[in-house]
Amino acid sequence: MTTPGVADRLLVVEDDAKLVRALRRGLEHEGYVVDVAETGQVALRLATDEEYAVVVLDVMLPDLDGFAVCEALRRRQRWAPVLMLTARSEVGDRIRGLDGGADDYLVKPFDFGELLARLRALVRRGPSPHQLVISVGDLRLDRAARTAGYAGHRVELTPREFMLLDYLVQHAGEEVSRARLLEHVWDGVVDVSPNIVDVYIGYLRRKLERPSGRHLIHTVRGVGYVLSPG
């Protein structure tokens, strides 16, 4: 019998027994080996002692919440990708999770197929130390302060602007569709017009490009946008 590798192992941290059964059944059917923790303390112990491809982490737990668990893992230099699951959809909660070291965020209720797609992407990415400050050319994004600087100009961003720029920075040089931005920055909310992406791109351009006179976010006709310092 083949011993499962790290790429096959997931830790699911969730205290809803019904959801745990459904996730375990579906994930094992897809070939994953699944460990389960029902509390934050157990999750910390397992994720510290064992190697996992991804930690699927619920925010609402009976002891430590998911934010605290994720932050503690990063302090312990444990860099397995973290996918946070939560019923919360507020922008502030998403930013807190990302600032605390989470890699992705999925709001309940979610489609199992989408969960699988995000897990595959995180497995491909693999573990990597999280950077609080990211630089792309003359653009500097400070995740702790939630500010940006471009060509020597410091810029204050709203939470939504920050999330949009952060996603574009993570995918610098890559064409990103409006649908993808809606999914990751607005949680794919059905009553939000796709035009909201263009509106917020306009906000970022005015704050980042106008003071510097340089183009940073480029429109890709028929697709969306690409961040490229040029």
Tab-separated table of C-alpha atoms in Angstrom:
chain	number	residue	atom	x	y	z
A	1	MET	CA	0.000	0.000	0.000
A	2	THR	CA	1.366	3.429	-0.946
A	3	THR	CA	1.956	5.839	1.922
A	4	PRO	CA	0.130	9.141	1.310
A	5	GLY	CA	2.403	12.092	0.607
A	6	VAL	CA	2.069	15.589	2.007
A	7	ALA	CA	0.274	16.704	-1.170
A	8	ASP	CA	-2.548	14.255	-0.334
A	9	ARG	CA	-3.037	15.266	3.303
A	10	LEU	CA	-5.542	17.838	4.487
A	11	LEU	CA	-6.438	19.081	7.945
A	12	VAL	CA	-10.097	20.087	8.280
A	13	VAL	CA	-10.771	22.243	11.340
A	14	GLU	CA	-14.521	22.390	11.872
A	15	ASP	CA	-16.850	21.724	14.823
A	16	ASP	CA	-20.034	21.135	12.797
A	17	ALA	CA	-20.257	17.324	12.797
A	18	LYS	CA	-22.628	17.179	9.821
A	19	LEU	CA	-20.386	19.381	7.690
A	20	VAL	CA	-17.301	17.419	8.764
A	21	ARG	CA	-18.895	14.144	7.621
A	22	ALA	CA	-19.825	15.642	4.259
A	23	LEU	CA	-16.395	17.192	3.706
A	24	ARG	CA	-14.514	14.070	4.747
A	25	ARG	CA	-16.635	11.861	2.492
A	26	GLY	CA	-16.233	14.162	-0.500
A	27	LEU	CA	-12.518	14.857	-0.008
A	28	GLU	CA	-11.632	11.215	0.556
A	29	HIS	CA	-13.570	10.349	-2.601
A	30	GLU	CA	-11.248	12.809	-4.411
A	31	GLY	CA	-8.205	10.949	-3.086
A	32	TYR	CA	-7.241	13.137	-0.134
A	33	VAL	CA	-6.284	11.824	3.299
A	34	VAL	CA	-8.239	13.887	5.824
A	35	ASP	CA	-7.470	14.607	9.473
A	36	VAL	CA	-10.097	16.450	11.503
A	37	ALA	CA	-9.809	18.820	14.447
A	38	GLU	CA	-12.929	20.107	16.196
A	39	THR	CA	-11.169	22.757	18.324
A	40	GLY	CA	-8.507	25.355	17.768
A	41	GLN	CA	-6.162	23.801	20.305
A	42	VAL	CA	-6.260	20.399	18.613
A	43	ALA	CA	-5.765	22.093	15.233
A	44	LEU	CA	-2.673	23.902	16.521
A	45	ARG	CA	-1.180	20.682	17.836
A	46	LEU	CA	-1.819	18.720	14.657
A	47	ALA	CA	-0.717	21.465	12.260
A	48	THR	CA	2.436	22.057	14.310
A	49	ASP	CA	3.411	18.395	14.566
A	50	GLU	CA	2.325	17.183	11.115
A	51	GLU	CA	2.811	18.286	7.507
A	52	TYR	CA	-0.333	19.127	5.523
A	53	ALA	CA	-0.891	20.223	1.950
A	54	VAL	CA	-3.671	22.590	3.077
A	55	VAL	CA	-5.397	23.467	6.345
A	56	VAL	CA	-9.132	24.044	5.844
A	57	LEU	CA	-9.928	26.256	8.826
A	58	ASP	CA	-13.322	27.357	10.117
A	59	VAL	CA	-13.403	30.740	11.840
A	60	MET	CA	-16.027	29.958	14.501
A	61	LEU	CA	-14.571	27.351	16.870
A	62	PRO	CA	-15.441	26.566	20.509
A	63	ASP	CA	-12.108	27.714	21.961
A	64	LEU	CA	-9.613	29.617	19.801
A	65	ASP	CA	-11.186	31.124	16.727
A	66	GLY	CA	-9.750	30.479	13.286
A	67	PHE	CA	-8.023	33.865	13.166
A	68	ALA	CA	-6.067	33.062	16.335
A	69	VAL	CA	-5.185	29.575	15.073
A	70	CYS	CA	-3.868	30.914	11.771
A	71	GLU	CA	-1.842	33.663	13.454
A	72	ALA	CA	-0.348	31.158	15.920
A	73	LEU	CA	0.662	28.793	13.120
A	74	ARG	CA	2.461	31.576	11.275
A	75	ARG	CA	4.275	32.634	14.458
A	76	ARG	CA	5.437	29.025	14.753
A	77	GLN	CA	6.764	29.191	11.190
A	78	ARG	CA	4.207	26.696	9.889
A	79	TRP	CA	3.518	27.708	6.309
A	80	ALA	CA	0.956	25.183	5.024
A	81	PRO	CA	-1.608	27.106	2.946
A	82	VAL	CA	-4.724	28.007	4.950
A	83	LEU	CA	-8.181	28.146	3.401
A	84	MET	CA	-10.586	29.814	5.832
A	85	LEU	CA	-14.246	28.791	5.932
A	86	THR	CA	-16.747	31.074	7.566
A	87	ALA	CA	-20.309	32.298	7.537
A	88	ARG	CA	-18.940	35.822	7.838
A	89	SER	CA	-18.729	37.814	4.629
A	90	GLU	CA	-17.722	41.224	5.976
A	91	VAL	CA	-14.705	42.780	4.305
A	92	GLY	CA	-13.060	43.456	7.673
A	93	ASP	CA	-13.176	39.773	8.605
A	94	ARG	CA	-11.654	38.738	5.291
A	95	ILE	CA	-8.857	41.263	5.672
A	96	ARG	CA	-8.188	40.126	9.241
A	97	GLY	CA	-7.838	36.552	8.035
A	98	LEU	CA	-5.534	37.479	5.156
A	99	ASP	CA	-3.456	39.739	7.383
A	100	GLY	CA	-3.173	36.875	9.872
A	101	GLY	CA	-1.618	34.632	7.245
A	102	ALA	CA	-4.552	32.920	5.509
A	103	ASP	CA	-4.138	32.213	1.796
A	104	ASP	CA	-7.744	32.114	0.667
A	105	TYR	CA	-11.228	32.640	2.030
A	106	LEU	CA	-14.489	30.811	1.251
A	107	VAL	CA	-17.820	31.985	2.625
A	108	LYS	CA	-20.466	29.462	3.701
A	109	PRO	CA	-22.545	28.083	2.157
A	110	PHE	CA	-20.181	27.130	-0.652
A	111	ASP	CA	-20.180	24.810	-3.630
A	112	PHE	CA	-18.037	21.696	-3.103
A	113	GLY	CA	-16.659	21.998	-6.614
A	114	GLU	CA	-15.388	25.487	-5.825
A	115	LEU	CA	-13.768	24.197	-2.638
A	116	LEU	CA	-11.965	21.519	-4.661
A	117	ALA	CA	-10.768	24.073	-7.214
A	118	ARG	CA	-9.357	26.305	-4.498
A	119	LEU	CA	-7.699	23.358	-2.776
A	120	ARG	CA	-6.027	22.322	-6.035
A	121	ALA	CA	-4.711	25.858	-6.513
A	122	LEU	CA	-3.321	25.958	-2.960
A	123	VAL	CA	-1.720	22.522	-3.306
A	124	ARG	CA	-0.011	23.675	-6.510
A	125	ARG	CA	1.214	26.825	-4.766
A	126	GLY	CA	2.574	24.906	-1.794
A	127	PRO	CA	3.855	26.316	1.503
A	128	SER	CA	5.634	29.647	1.445
A	129	PRO	CA	6.495	32.238	4.111
A	130	HIS	CA	4.017	35.098	4.068
A	131	GLN	CA	5.262	38.529	3.172
A	132	LEU	CA	3.699	41.487	4.946
A	133	VAL	CA	5.345	43.892	2.496
A	134	ILE	CA	5.259	43.122	-1.233
A	135	SER	CA	7.069	45.119	-3.893
A	136	VAL	CA	6.375	45.024	-7.637
A	137	GLY	CA	8.536	47.553	-9.425
A	138	ASP	CA	7.948	50.926	-7.746
A	139	LEU	CA	4.735	49.684	-6.111
A	140	ARG	CA	4.987	48.749	-2.436
A	141	LEU	CA	2.052	47.123	-0.648
A	142	ASP	CA	2.113	47.006	3.150
A	143	ARG	CA	-0.383	44.390	4.293
A	144	ALA	CA	-0.004	45.242	7.983
A	145	ALA	CA	-0.729	48.961	7.539
A	146	ARG	CA	-3.083	48.340	4.588
A	147	THR	CA	-1.420	51.091	2.626
A	148	ALA	CA	0.379	51.339	-0.663
A	149	GLY	CA	3.144	53.443	-2.051
A	150	TYR	CA	3.847	54.032	-5.699
A	151	ALA	CA	6.714	56.022	-7.190
A	152	GLY	CA	7.424	57.609	-3.811
A	153	HIS	CA	3.805	58.542	-3.015
A	154	ARG	CA	2.078	57.015	0.031
A	155	VAL	CA	-1.562	56.072	-0.570
A	156	GLU	CA	-4.339	55.408	1.950
A	157	LEU	CA	-6.748	52.712	0.782
A	158	THR	CA	-10.250	51.704	1.813
A	159	PRO	CA	-10.645	48.033	2.817
A	160	ARG	CA	-12.185	47.095	-0.547
A	161	GLU	CA	-9.550	49.017	-2.505
A	162	PHE	CA	-6.852	47.261	-0.514
A	163	MET	CA	-8.310	43.818	-1.217
A	164	LEU	CA	-8.565	44.568	-4.931
A	165	LEU	CA	-5.000	45.861	-5.168
A	166	ASP	CA	-3.676	42.998	-3.049
A	167	TYR	CA	-5.224	40.456	-5.417
A	168	LEU	CA	-3.832	42.226	-8.478
A	169	VAL	CA	-0.381	42.384	-6.872
A	170	GLN	CA	-0.475	38.650	-6.093
A	171	HIS	CA	-1.165	38.062	-9.787
A	172	ALA	CA	1.083	40.793	-11.203
A	173	GLY	CA	1.676	40.362	-14.919
A	174	GLU	CA	-1.323	38.048	-15.255
A	175	GLU	CA	-4.551	38.952	-17.034
A	176	VAL	CA	-7.331	38.831	-14.419
A	177	SER	CA	-10.980	38.788	-15.490
A	178	ARG	CA	-13.710	40.899	-13.918
A	179	ALA	CA	-15.521	37.687	-12.922
A	180	ARG	CA	-12.455	36.503	-11.031
A	181	LEU	CA	-12.121	39.813	-9.224
A	182	LEU	CA	-15.812	39.716	-8.294
A	183	GLU	CA	-15.344	36.214	-6.898
A	184	HIS	CA	-12.290	36.977	-4.803
A	185	VAL	CA	-12.899	40.577	-3.748
A	186	TRP	CA	-16.698	40.688	-3.568
A	187	ASP	CA	-17.293	36.975	-2.760
A	188	GLY	CA	-19.190	36.614	-6.030
A	189	VAL	CA	-22.205	38.373	-4.496
A	190	VAL	CA	-25.022	37.995	-7.001
A	191	ASP	CA	-26.595	41.428	-6.484
A	192	VAL	CA	-23.351	43.290	-7.233
A	193	SER	CA	-22.982	44.613	-10.776
A	194	PRO	CA	-19.802	43.581	-12.632
A	195	ASN	CA	-19.349	47.309	-13.282
A	196	ILE	CA	-18.336	47.714	-9.633
A	197	VAL	CA	-14.939	46.273	-10.575
A	198	ASP	CA	-14.412	49.062	-13.122
A	199	VAL	CA	-15.474	51.654	-10.554
A	200	TYR	CA	-12.918	50.467	-8.013
A	201	ILE	CA	-10.200	50.135	-10.631
A	202	GLY	CA	-10.895	53.800	-11.340
A	203	TYR	CA	-10.440	54.620	-7.642
A	204	LEU	CA	-7.089	52.826	-7.572
A	205	ARG	CA	-5.908	54.535	-10.734
A	206	ARG	CA	-6.720	57.962	-9.348
A	207	LYS	CA	-4.924	57.243	-6.082
A	208	LEU	CA	-1.881	55.457	-7.516
A	209	GLU	CA	-1.370	56.633	-11.081
A	210	ARG	CA	-2.508	60.250	-11.092
A	211	PRO	CA	0.115	61.528	-8.583
A	212	SER	CA	2.935	59.651	-10.332
A	213	GLY	CA	1.896	60.126	-13.948
A	214	ARG	CA	2.642	56.433	-14.564
A	215	HIS	CA	0.375	53.638	-15.744
A	216	LEU	CA	0.154	50.665	-13.394
A	217	ILE	CA	-3.178	48.903	-13.972
A	218	HIS	CA	-3.840	48.186	-17.645
A	219	THR	CA	-7.161	47.283	-19.253
A	220	VAL	CA	-7.219	44.061	-21.275
A	221	ARG	CA	-10.077	44.509	-23.723
A	222	GLY	CA	-12.664	41.754	-23.445
A	223	VAL	CA	-10.944	40.198	-20.428
A	224	GLY	CA	-10.301	42.469	-17.470
A	225	TYR	CA	-7.105	43.955	-16.077
A	226	VAL	CA	-3.421	43.306	-15.588
A	227	LEU	CA	-1.134	44.984	-13.061
A	228	SER	CA	2.212	45.735	-14.643
A	229	PRO	CA	4.526	48.532	-13.524
A	230	GLY	CA	5.892	48.746	-17.066
